[in-house]
Amino acid sequence: MKTRIVLLAIIFSAKILHAQQNDIMPQSEIYEWPKDDAVKKKLDTWQDKKFGMIIHWGLYAVPGIIESWSICSEDWIERDSIIKYEDYKKWYWGLSEKFNPTKFNPEQWAKAGKDAGMKYLVFTTKHHDGFAMFDTKQSDFSIAKGPFSTNAKKDVAKYVFDAFRKENFMIGAYFSKPDWHSQYYWWDKYATADRNNNYDIRKHPWRWNMFKTYTKNQIGELMNNYGSIDILWLDGGWVRPRASVNKEVLSWGAPIPEWSQDIDMPKIAADARKSQPGLIVVDRTVHGQFENYQTPEQKIPEQQLDYPWESCMTLGGAWGFVPNDQYKSATEVVHKLVEIVAKGGSLLLGVGPKADGTLPDDVIKKLEDIGKWTSKNGAAIYGTRITKNYHDGQNWFTQSKDGKTIYGIALMGNTPLKEISWKGSIPKKGTLITIIGNNQKVKWKLTDGKVHFELPKTEEKIALTFAFTPENN
């Protein structure tokens, strides 16, 4: 049967749920620093990297639609009304028989990331649809079991991780806690009403225990069979102890079941760290000991934060590959990167390979353009930490880890800058300001408590970066 799928729109509901809140205890959103010294050491290394790539690649790349969510039955998801929901799911699951990425080229992805100045990777080993991008023994629903099974690189995650390791990236494994293909999560006995598991765990504890074992085993495969892993990046924050549901979860607009979708994170994290000492665990939105850094999505916090975090954002309008996607300019990406780093975070930029296994040409070109700036101005980004006076007008500030150097980054736009000035972070008397990129020295003056210097002749059009020794050194 020929099926035409039209994904009309994704509209987020603004509804606030009227969940039974008498047994939902809002969890503190204060960051909890890890106690394990190995985790703290790796977290400090990760904070040096600042710029990463997240890759969404799975069944959804075949038709070029939004990742996984089209098979979820919630009000904000629109599908072609001609196609019945159950028929749609069958069509979607059937994409596993068509996904044959014969041009799979992880080396191209890694080179593009390196060219952009990226330093760490997060790769989707499994999204919510349950399709594994690694050779799992827990399920036949994987890239290694379909038409790509005869390819030497069928164990896709292995080759992705290897390619990025060769370019000196930190390695992160994205893993979806919910699995909509598993009979232990979405049981065919019942309808799939929303993103949550579709049966009462209190009445069917055996089935949920099987799901917990299935999840633990898949994560165990990733932690034991794929070399050194630095980050376990867990998505699907509605799979959590019910007592940890907070305002953030309620704001998503999805129903909150009366039962707890607890998968025993203490056990999962402990087992993972036996295989990967110092592993950074990111149990997204479940604030506490298993969220070693926080992950605001498609947004930047309003204020500077003094604990580890990253903004995960898309280069285009979608996480995965969508035909004719509109990509952000290098200027927009760099400006976001600068603001994020000055506020204490890292930027995780999302791209999606095509169904054939290659990145779109436009994505490669955008990453190259970004890299033209990071390759010259990286001193003000990589290995830096926050400084008290971090923002004034078009200027953002970071500092070296030892505090001996302040870096300023003046964002440039359509109106050419003639002079750069700011209040606070005064250079040491008698020193010059160095323009990063061409090592030019410029004189500055202090007037009415503000530092001023004339913009030197430059071809820079995105952001001018400079460095100086602060007055307290």
CSV table of C-alpha atoms in Angstrom, one decimal:
chain,number,residue,atom,x,y,z
A,1,MET,CA,0.0,0.0,0.0
A,2,LYS,CA,1.4,3.3,-1.0
A,3,THR,CA,1.2,5.8,1.8
A,4,ARG,CA,1.7,9.5,1.5
A,5,ILE,CA,2.7,11.2,4.7
A,6,VAL,CA,2.2,14.8,5.3
A,7,LEU,CA,3.5,16.1,8.6
A,8,LEU,CA,1.6,19.4,8.7
A,9,ALA,CA,2.9,21.1,11.9
A,10,ILE,CA,4.2,20.7,15.3
A,11,ILE,CA,2.3,23.0,17.7
A,12,PHE,CA,3.1,22.9,21.4
A,13,SER,CA,0.2,23.1,23.7
A,14,ALA,CA,0.2,25.9,26.3
A,15,LYS,CA,-2.1,23.9,28.6
A,16,ILE,CA,-1.1,23.5,32.2
A,17,LEU,CA,-2.0,20.0,33.4
A,18,HIS,CA,-4.4,19.5,36.1
A,19,ALA,CA,-2.5,16.5,37.4
A,20,GLN,CA,-3.1,15.1,40.9
A,21,GLN,CA,-0.3,17.0,42.6
A,22,ASN,CA,-1.0,15.9,46.2
A,23,ASP,CA,1.6,13.1,45.7
A,24,ILE,CA,4.0,15.0,43.4
A,25,MET,CA,6.7,16.6,45.4
A,26,PRO,CA,8.4,19.3,43.3
A,27,GLN,CA,12.1,18.5,43.2
A,28,SER,CA,14.7,21.2,43.9
A,29,GLU,CA,16.1,22.7,40.7
A,30,ILE,CA,19.4,23.5,42.5
A,31,TYR,CA,22.3,21.9,40.8
A,32,GLU,CA,23.9,19.0,42.8
A,33,TRP,CA,27.7,18.7,42.3
A,34,PRO,CA,28.9,15.1,41.9
A,35,LYS,CA,30.9,13.6,44.8
A,36,ASP,CA,33.0,11.2,42.7
A,37,ASP,CA,36.4,12.8,42.1
A,38,ALA,CA,36.7,11.0,38.7
A,39,VAL,CA,33.4,12.4,37.6
A,40,LYS,CA,34.4,15.9,38.8
A,41,LYS,CA,37.7,15.7,36.8
A,42,LYS,CA,35.9,14.6,33.6
A,43,LEU,CA,33.3,17.3,34.1
A,44,ASP,CA,36.0,19.9,34.4
A,45,THR,CA,37.5,18.6,31.1
A,46,TRP,CA,34.1,18.7,29.4
A,47,GLN,CA,33.7,22.4,30.6
A,48,ASP,CA,36.9,23.2,28.6
A,49,LYS,CA,35.4,22.0,25.3
A,50,LYS,CA,32.5,24.5,25.1
A,51,PHE,CA,31.2,23.5,21.6
A,52,GLY,CA,29.8,20.1,20.6
A,53,MET,CA,27.8,18.3,17.9
A,54,ILE,CA,24.6,16.3,18.6
A,55,ILE,CA,23.6,14.0,15.7
A,56,HIS,CA,20.0,12.8,15.3
A,57,TRP,CA,19.9,10.0,12.8
A,58,GLY,CA,17.4,7.2,12.5
A,59,LEU,CA,14.3,5.9,10.7
A,60,TYR,CA,12.9,9.5,10.5
A,61,ALA,CA,15.7,10.4,8.0
A,62,VAL,CA,14.2,8.1,5.3
A,63,PRO,CA,11.1,10.3,4.7
A,64,GLY,CA,12.8,13.4,6.2
A,65,ILE,CA,10.4,14.1,9.0
A,66,ILE,CA,10.6,15.1,12.7
A,67,GLU,CA,12.4,12.6,14.8
A,68,SER,CA,10.1,9.9,16.4
A,69,TRP,CA,7.4,12.3,17.6
A,70,SER,CA,5.0,11.7,14.6
A,71,ILE,CA,4.1,8.3,16.1
A,72,CYS,CA,3.1,9.8,19.4
A,73,SER,CA,-0.6,10.4,19.9
A,74,GLU,CA,-0.8,13.8,21.5
A,75,ASP,CA,-2.9,16.8,20.6
A,76,TRP,CA,0.0,19.0,19.5
A,77,ILE,CA,1.1,16.5,16.8
A,78,GLU,CA,-0.6,16.8,13.4
A,79,ARG,CA,-0.7,14.1,10.7
A,80,ASP,CA,-2.5,13.7,7.5
A,81,SER,CA,-6.1,13.1,8.6
A,82,ILE,CA,-6.6,10.6,5.7
A,83,ILE,CA,-4.3,8.1,7.4
A,84,LYS,CA,-5.5,6.3,10.5
A,85,TYR,CA,-3.2,6.4,13.5
A,86,GLU,CA,-2.6,2.7,13.6
A,87,ASP,CA,-1.8,2.6,9.9
A,88,TYR,CA,0.6,5.4,10.4
A,89,LYS,CA,2.5,3.6,13.0
A,90,LYS,CA,2.7,0.5,10.8
A,91,TRP,CA,4.1,2.6,8.0
A,92,TYR,CA,6.6,4.2,10.3
A,93,TRP,CA,7.8,0.9,11.8
A,94,GLY,CA,8.1,-0.4,8.2
A,95,LEU,CA,10.8,2.2,7.4
A,96,SER,CA,13.2,-0.2,9.1
A,97,GLU,CA,13.0,-2.3,5.9
A,98,LYS,CA,14.0,0.7,3.8
A,99,PHE,CA,16.7,2.3,5.9
A,100,ASN,CA,19.9,1.3,4.0
A,101,PRO,CA,22.5,4.1,4.3
A,102,THR,CA,25.0,2.7,1.8
A,103,LYS,CA,27.0,6.0,1.8
A,104,PHE,CA,27.4,6.0,5.6
A,105,ASN,CA,30.4,8.3,6.1
A,106,PRO,CA,31.1,9.0,9.8
A,107,GLU,CA,34.5,10.3,8.9
A,108,GLN,CA,32.8,13.1,6.9
A,109,TRP,CA,30.7,14.0,10.0
A,110,ALA,CA,33.8,14.1,12.3
A,111,LYS,CA,35.8,16.2,9.8
A,112,ALA,CA,32.9,18.7,9.5
A,113,GLY,CA,32.6,18.9,13.3
A,114,LYS,CA,36.3,19.4,13.7
A,115,ASP,CA,36.3,22.1,10.9
A,116,ALA,CA,33.6,23.9,12.9
A,117,GLY,CA,35.7,23.9,16.0
A,118,MET,CA,33.5,21.4,17.9
A,119,LYS,CA,35.2,19.4,20.6
A,120,TYR,CA,32.6,16.8,21.8
A,121,LEU,CA,30.0,14.5,20.3
A,122,VAL,CA,26.5,13.3,21.4
A,123,PHE,CA,25.2,10.6,19.0
A,124,THR,CA,21.6,9.2,19.1
A,125,THR,CA,22.1,5.5,19.8
A,126,LYS,CA,18.4,5.2,20.2
A,127,HIS,CA,15.6,7.7,20.0
A,128,HIS,CA,12.0,7.4,21.4
A,129,ASP,CA,10.9,5.3,18.5
A,130,GLY,CA,13.1,2.5,19.9
A,131,PHE,CA,15.1,2.0,16.7
A,132,ALA,CA,18.7,1.2,17.8
A,133,MET,CA,21.6,2.7,15.9
A,134,PHE,CA,23.9,0.0,17.3
A,135,ASP,CA,24.0,-3.8,17.2
A,136,THR,CA,21.9,-4.5,20.3
A,137,LYS,CA,21.2,-8.1,21.4
A,138,GLN,CA,18.0,-7.0,23.2
A,139,SER,CA,15.9,-6.4,20.1
A,140,ASP,CA,15.8,-7.0,16.4
A,141,PHE,CA,14.6,-3.5,15.8
A,142,SER,CA,18.0,-2.0,14.9
A,143,ILE,CA,20.1,-0.7,12.0
A,144,ALA,CA,22.1,-3.9,12.2
A,145,LYS,CA,19.1,-6.2,11.5
A,146,GLY,CA,17.5,-4.6,8.4
A,147,PRO,CA,18.8,-4.1,4.9
A,148,PHE,CA,22.0,-2.6,6.2
A,149,SER,CA,22.8,-5.9,8.1
A,150,THR,CA,25.2,-7.1,5.3
A,151,ASN,CA,27.3,-3.9,5.4
A,152,ALA,CA,30.6,-4.1,7.2
A,153,LYS,CA,29.7,-1.0,9.2
A,154,LYS,CA,26.3,-2.2,10.3
A,155,ASP,CA,27.2,-1.5,13.9
A,156,VAL,CA,26.8,2.2,13.2
A,157,ALA,CA,27.5,3.6,16.7
A,158,LYS,CA,30.9,1.9,16.8
A,159,TYR,CA,32.0,3.6,13.6
A,160,VAL,CA,30.6,6.9,14.6
A,161,PHE,CA,32.4,6.9,17.9
A,162,ASP,CA,35.7,5.7,16.3
A,163,ALA,CA,35.6,8.4,13.7
A,164,PHE,CA,35.1,11.2,16.3
A,165,ARG,CA,37.7,9.7,18.7
A,166,LYS,CA,40.3,9.9,15.9
A,167,GLU,CA,39.5,13.7,15.8
A,168,ASN,CA,40.0,13.9,19.6
A,169,PHE,CA,36.4,14.5,20.5
A,170,MET,CA,34.9,13.6,23.8
A,171,ILE,CA,32.3,10.9,23.2
A,172,GLY,CA,28.7,11.0,24.3
A,173,ALA,CA,26.0,8.4,23.8
A,174,TYR,CA,22.4,9.8,23.6
A,175,PHE,CA,19.9,7.2,24.8
A,176,SER,CA,16.1,7.5,25.0
A,177,LYS,CA,14.8,6.1,28.3
A,178,PRO,CA,11.3,5.6,26.8
A,179,ASP,CA,11.0,3.0,24.0
A,180,TRP,CA,7.8,3.2,22.0
A,181,HIS,CA,8.5,0.1,20.0
A,182,SER,CA,9.1,-2.1,23.0
A,183,GLN,CA,6.1,-4.3,24.2
A,184,TYR,CA,7.4,-3.6,27.7
A,185,TYR,CA,6.7,0.2,27.3
A,186,TRP,CA,3.9,0.5,24.7
A,187,TRP,CA,2.0,-2.7,25.1
A,188,ASP,CA,-0.2,-3.7,22.1
A,189,LYS,CA,-2.9,-4.7,24.5
A,190,TYR,CA,-3.7,-1.0,25.0
A,191,ALA,CA,-3.9,2.1,22.8
A,192,THR,CA,-0.8,4.4,22.8
A,193,ALA,CA,-2.5,7.5,24.1
A,194,ASP,CA,0.6,9.7,24.7
A,195,ARG,CA,4.3,9.6,25.3
A,196,ASN,CA,4.1,7.7,28.6
A,197,ASN,CA,4.0,3.9,29.0
A,198,ASN,CA,0.5,2.8,28.2
A,199,TYR,CA,-0.4,0.4,31.1
A,200,ASP,CA,-0.7,0.7,34.8
A,201,ILE,CA,2.7,-0.3,36.2
A,202,ARG,CA,1.0,-1.0,39.6
A,203,LYS,CA,-1.1,-3.7,38.0
A,204,HIS,CA,1.6,-5.1,35.7
A,205,PRO,CA,4.8,-4.9,37.7
A,206,TRP,CA,6.3,-7.8,35.8
A,207,ARG,CA,6.1,-6.0,32.5
A,208,TRP,CA,7.7,-2.9,33.9
A,209,ASN,CA,10.5,-4.9,35.6
A,210,MET,CA,11.1,-6.4,32.1
A,211,PHE,CA,11.4,-2.9,30.7
A,212,LYS,CA,13.9,-1.9,33.4
A,213,THR,CA,16.0,-5.0,32.6
A,214,TYR,CA,15.8,-4.3,28.9
A,215,THR,CA,16.9,-0.7,29.4
A,216,LYS,CA,19.7,-1.6,31.8
A,217,ASN,CA,21.0,-4.2,29.4
A,218,GLN,CA,21.0,-1.9,26.4
A,219,ILE,CA,22.8,0.8,28.3
A,220,GLY,CA,25.2,-1.9,29.5
A,221,GLU,CA,25.9,-2.9,25.8
A,222,LEU,CA,26.8,0.7,25.1
A,223,MET,CA,29.0,1.0,28.1
A,224,ASN,CA,30.9,-2.2,27.5
A,225,ASN,CA,31.1,-2.8,23.7
A,226,TYR,CA,31.9,0.6,22.2
A,227,GLY,CA,35.2,1.8,23.7
A,228,SER,CA,35.7,4.8,26.0
A,229,ILE,CA,32.5,6.7,26.6
A,230,ASP,CA,32.6,10.1,28.3
A,231,ILE,CA,29.0,11.1,28.5
A,232,LEU,CA,25.7,9.1,28.9
A,233,TRP,CA,23.1,11.6,27.7
A,234,LEU,CA,19.6,10.3,28.7
A,235,ASP,CA,16.6,11.8,27.1
A,236,GLY,CA,12.9,11.3,27.7
A,237,GLY,CA,12.6,13.1,31.0
A,238,TRP,CA,9.0,11.9,31.7
A,239,VAL,CA,10.5,8.5,32.5
A,240,ARG,CA,11.4,9.2,36.1
A,241,PRO,CA,10.2,8.7,39.7
A,242,ARG,CA,6.8,10.3,40.1
A,243,ALA,CA,8.0,12.2,43.1
A,244,SER,CA,10.5,14.0,41.0
A,245,VAL,CA,7.9,15.6,38.7
A,246,ASN,CA,8.4,19.4,38.8
A,247,LYS,CA,7.0,22.5,37.1
A,248,GLU,CA,9.2,22.0,34.1
A,249,VAL,CA,7.7,18.6,33.5
A,250,LEU,CA,4.2,19.9,33.9
A,251,SER,CA,4.9,22.7,31.4
A,252,TRP,CA,5.4,20.1,28.7
A,253,GLY,CA,1.6,19.6,28.6
A,254,ALA,CA,1.7,15.8,28.6
A,255,PRO,CA,-0.4,13.8,31.1
A,256,ILE,CA,1.3,12.6,34.3
A,257,PRO,CA,0.4,8.9,35.0
A,258,GLU,CA,-0.7,8.0,38.5
A,259,TRP,CA,2.1,5.5,38.7
A,260,SER,CA,5.9,6.0,38.8
A,261,GLN,CA,8.0,5.3,35.7
A,262,ASP,CA,11.1,4.7,37.8
A,263,ILE,CA,13.9,2.8,36.0
A,264,ASP,CA,16.4,2.7,38.9
A,265,MET,CA,18.9,5.3,37.9
A,266,PRO,CA,21.2,4.6,40.9
A,267,LYS,CA,21.7,1.1,39.5
A,268,ILE,CA,22.1,2.2,35.9
A,269,ALA,CA,24.6,4.9,36.8
A,270,ALA,CA,26.6,2.6,39.2
A,271,ASP,CA,26.8,-0.2,36.6
A,272,ALA,CA,27.8,2.3,33.8
A,273,ARG,CA,30.6,3.8,35.9
A,274,LYS,CA,32.0,0.4,36.7
A,275,SER,CA,32.7,0.1,32.9
A,276,GLN,CA,33.3,3.8,32.3
A,277,PRO,CA,35.0,5.3,35.4
A,278,GLY,CA,34.3,9.0,35.7
A,279,LEU,CA,31.4,8.8,33.3
A,280,ILE,CA,29.3,12.0,33.1
A,281,VAL,CA,25.6,11.1,33.4
A,282,VAL,CA,23.1,13.5,32.1
A,283,ASP,CA,19.6,12.4,33.1
A,284,ARG,CA,17.9,15.4,31.5
A,285,THR,CA,15.5,17.5,33.6
A,286,VAL,CA,15.6,15.0,36.5
A,287,HIS,CA,17.5,17.4,38.7
A,288,GLY,CA,19.8,15.9,41.2
A,289,GLN,CA,22.8,13.5,41.5
A,290,PHE,CA,22.3,12.0,38.0
A,291,GLU,CA,22.1,15.2,36.1
A,292,ASN,CA,25.8,16.1,36.1
A,293,TYR,CA,25.1,19.0,33.8
A,294,GLN,CA,21.8,20.7,32.8
A,295,THR,CA,20.5,21.0,29.3
A,296,PRO,CA,18.2,23.9,28.4
A,297,GLU,CA,16.8,23.1,25.0
A,298,GLN,CA,16.6,25.7,22.1
A,299,LYS,CA,17.2,28.5,24.6
A,300,ILE,CA,19.8,30.3,26.5
A,301,PRO,CA,19.4,31.1,30.2
A,302,GLU,CA,18.8,34.8,31.0
A,303,GLN,CA,21.6,35.0,33.5
A,304,GLN,CA,25.1,33.6,34.0
A,305,LEU,CA,25.1,30.2,35.9
A,306,ASP,CA,27.9,29.0,38.0
A,307,TYR,CA,27.4,25.2,37.5
A,308,PRO,CA,27.8,23.0,34.4
A,309,TRP,CA,25.2,23.4,31.7
A,310,GLU,CA,24.8,23.3,27.9
A,311,SER,CA,22.2,24.8,25.5
A,312,CYS,CA,21.3,22.1,22.9
A,313,MET,CA,20.1,23.9,19.7
A,314,THR,CA,19.5,22.9,16.1
A,315,LEU,CA,21.5,24.3,13.2
A,316,GLY,CA,18.3,24.3,11.2
A,317,GLY,CA,14.7,24.0,12.1
A,318,ALA,CA,14.8,20.3,13.0
A,319,TRP,CA,17.0,18.0,15.0
A,320,GLY,CA,17.2,15.4,12.2
A,321,PHE,CA,17.3,15.7,8.4
A,322,VAL,CA,14.4,17.5,6.8
A,323,PRO,CA,14.5,18.5,3.1
A,324,ASN,CA,14.9,22.2,2.4
A,325,ASP,CA,15.6,23.0,6.0
A,326,GLN,CA,16.6,26.6,6.7
A,327,TYR,CA,19.9,26.8,8.5
A,328,LYS,CA,21.2,29.5,10.9
A,329,SER,CA,24.0,31.7,9.6
A,330,ALA,CA,27.6,31.4,10.9
A,331,THR,CA,27.1,34.8,12.5
A,332,GLU,CA,24.0,33.7,14.5
A,333,VAL,CA,25.7,30.5,15.7
A,334,VAL,CA,28.8,32.3,16.8
A,335,HIS,CA,26.9,35.0,18.6
A,336,LYS,CA,24.9,32.3,20.5
A,337,LEU,CA,28.1,30.4,21.3
A,338,VAL,CA,29.7,33.6,22.6
A,339,GLU,CA,26.7,34.4,24.9
A,340,ILE,CA,26.5,30.8,26.1
A,341,VAL,CA,30.1,30.6,27.0
A,342,ALA,CA,30.2,34.0,28.7
A,343,LYS,CA,27.2,32.8,30.8
A,344,GLY,CA,29.1,29.6,31.8
A,345,GLY,CA,27.7,27.0,29.4
A,346,SER,CA,28.5,25.0,26.3
A,347,LEU,CA,26.7,24.9,22.9
A,348,LEU,CA,25.6,21.5,21.6
A,349,LEU,CA,24.6,22.1,18.0
A,350,GLY,CA,22.3,19.7,16.3
A,351,VAL,CA,22.7,18.3,12.8
A,352,GLY,CA,21.0,15.5,10.9
A,353,PRO,CA,22.6,13.2,8.3
A,354,LYS,CA,20.5,12.2,5.3
A,355,ALA,CA,19.1,8.7,4.9
A,356,ASP,CA,22.1,7.7,2.7
A,357,GLY,CA,24.5,8.4,5.6
A,358,THR,CA,26.0,11.7,4.5
A,359,LEU,CA,25.6,15.2,5.8
A,360,PRO,CA,23.8,17.7,3.6
A,361,ASP,CA,26.2,20.0,1.6
A,362,ASP,CA,24.6,23.1,3.2
A,363,VAL,CA,25.4,21.7,6.7
A,364,ILE,CA,29.0,21.1,5.8
A,365,LYS,CA,29.3,24.6,4.3
A,366,LYS,CA,27.7,26.2,7.5
A,367,LEU,CA,30.1,24.3,9.7
A,368,GLU,CA,33.1,25.4,7.7
A,369,ASP,CA,31.9,29.1,7.9
A,370,ILE,CA,31.6,28.7,11.7
A,371,GLY,CA,35.1,27.2,11.8
A,372,LYS,CA,36.6,30.2,10.1
A,373,TRP,CA,35.8,32.2,13.2
A,374,THR,CA,36.5,29.6,15.9
A,375,SER,CA,39.9,28.7,14.4
A,376,LYS,CA,41.1,32.3,14.9
A,377,ASN,CA,39.3,33.3,18.1
A,378,GLY,CA,39.2,30.0,20.0
A,379,ALA,CA,41.4,31.3,22.8
A,380,ALA,CA,38.4,33.3,24.1
A,381,ILE,CA,36.2,30.3,24.0
A,382,TYR,CA,37.9,27.0,24.8
A,383,GLY,CA,39.2,26.3,28.3
A,384,THR,CA,37.7,29.5,29.7
A,385,ARG,CA,35.6,30.2,32.7
A,386,ILE,CA,33.1,32.8,33.7
A,387,THR,CA,34.0,36.3,34.9
A,388,LYS,CA,32.0,38.6,37.2
A,389,ASN,CA,31.6,41.4,34.6
A,390,TYR,CA,30.5,39.1,31.7
A,391,HIS,CA,28.3,41.4,29.6
A,392,ASP,CA,28.1,45.1,28.6
A,393,GLY,CA,26.3,46.1,25.5
A,394,GLN,CA,27.6,44.2,22.5
A,395,ASN,CA,30.6,42.9,24.6
A,396,TRP,CA,30.8,39.5,26.3
A,397,PHE,CA,33.6,38.5,28.6
A,398,THR,CA,35.3,35.2,29.6
A,399,GLN,CA,38.6,34.6,31.4
A,400,SER,CA,41.4,32.0,31.5
A,401,LYS,CA,41.1,29.3,34.1
A,402,ASP,CA,43.9,30.8,36.1
A,403,GLY,CA,42.2,34.3,36.0
A,404,LYS,CA,45.3,36.0,34.6
A,405,THR,CA,43.7,36.9,31.2
A,406,ILE,CA,40.3,38.4,30.4
A,407,TYR,CA,38.9,37.9,27.0
A,408,GLY,CA,36.4,40.3,25.4
A,409,ILE,CA,34.3,39.4,22.4
A,410,ALA,CA,32.5,42.3,20.6
A,411,LEU,CA,29.6,41.1,18.5
A,412,MET,CA,29.5,42.7,15.1
A,413,GLY,CA,26.3,43.2,13.1
A,414,ASN,CA,25.0,45.3,10.2
A,415,THR,CA,26.2,48.6,11.8
A,416,PRO,CA,30.0,48.8,11.7
A,417,LEU,CA,31.7,49.4,15.0
A,418,LYS,CA,34.0,52.4,15.3
A,419,GLU,CA,34.9,52.1,19.0
A,420,ILE,CA,34.7,49.4,21.6
A,421,SER,CA,33.9,50.4,25.2
A,422,TRP,CA,32.7,48.8,28.4
A,423,LYS,CA,32.4,49.3,32.1
A,424,GLY,CA,34.2,47.0,34.5
A,425,SER,CA,37.0,44.5,33.9
A,426,ILE,CA,39.6,47.2,33.6
A,427,PRO,CA,43.0,46.3,32.0
A,428,LYS,CA,46.1,46.5,34.1
A,429,LYS,CA,47.6,50.0,33.9
A,430,GLY,CA,50.4,50.3,31.3
A,431,THR,CA,49.4,47.2,29.4
A,432,LEU,CA,48.0,47.0,25.8
A,433,ILE,CA,45.0,45.1,24.6
A,434,THR,CA,45.7,42.3,22.1
A,435,ILE,CA,43.4,41.6,19.2
A,436,ILE,CA,43.2,37.8,18.9
A,437,GLY,CA,43.6,36.6,15.4
A,438,ASN,CA,46.2,39.0,14.2
A,439,ASN,CA,48.1,39.6,17.5
A,440,GLN,CA,47.7,43.4,17.0
A,441,LYS,CA,48.3,45.6,20.1
A,442,VAL,CA,46.0,48.6,20.7
A,443,LYS,CA,46.1,51.4,23.2
A,444,TRP,CA,43.1,52.0,25.4
A,445,LYS,CA,41.9,54.8,27.7
A,446,LEU,CA,39.7,55.0,30.8
A,447,THR,CA,37.0,57.7,30.7
A,448,ASP,CA,34.3,58.1,33.4
A,449,GLY,CA,34.9,54.5,34.5
A,450,LYS,CA,34.6,53.0,31.0
A,451,VAL,CA,37.3,51.4,28.9
A,452,HIS,CA,37.6,52.7,25.3
A,453,PHE,CA,39.7,51.8,22.3
A,454,GLU,CA,39.2,52.5,18.6
A,455,LEU,CA,38.4,49.6,16.4
A,456,PRO,CA,41.5,48.6,14.5
A,457,LYS,CA,41.4,47.9,10.8
A,458,THR,CA,39.9,44.5,10.4
A,459,GLU,CA,38.1,42.2,8.0
A,460,GLU,CA,36.2,40.5,10.8
A,461,LYS,CA,32.4,40.7,10.3
A,462,ILE,CA,31.1,38.3,13.0
A,463,ALA,CA,32.8,39.2,16.3
A,464,LEU,CA,36.1,40.9,17.3
A,465,THR,CA,38.0,39.1,20.1
A,466,PHE,CA,40.6,40.7,22.3
A,467,ALA,CA,42.5,39.9,25.4
A,468,PHE,CA,44.1,41.8,28.3
A,469,THR,CA,45.6,41.4,31.8
A,470,PRO,CA,43.1,42.7,34.4
A,471,GLU,CA,44.1,45.3,36.9
A,472,ASN,CA,44.2,42.9,39.8
A,473,ASN,CA,47.1,41.0,38.2
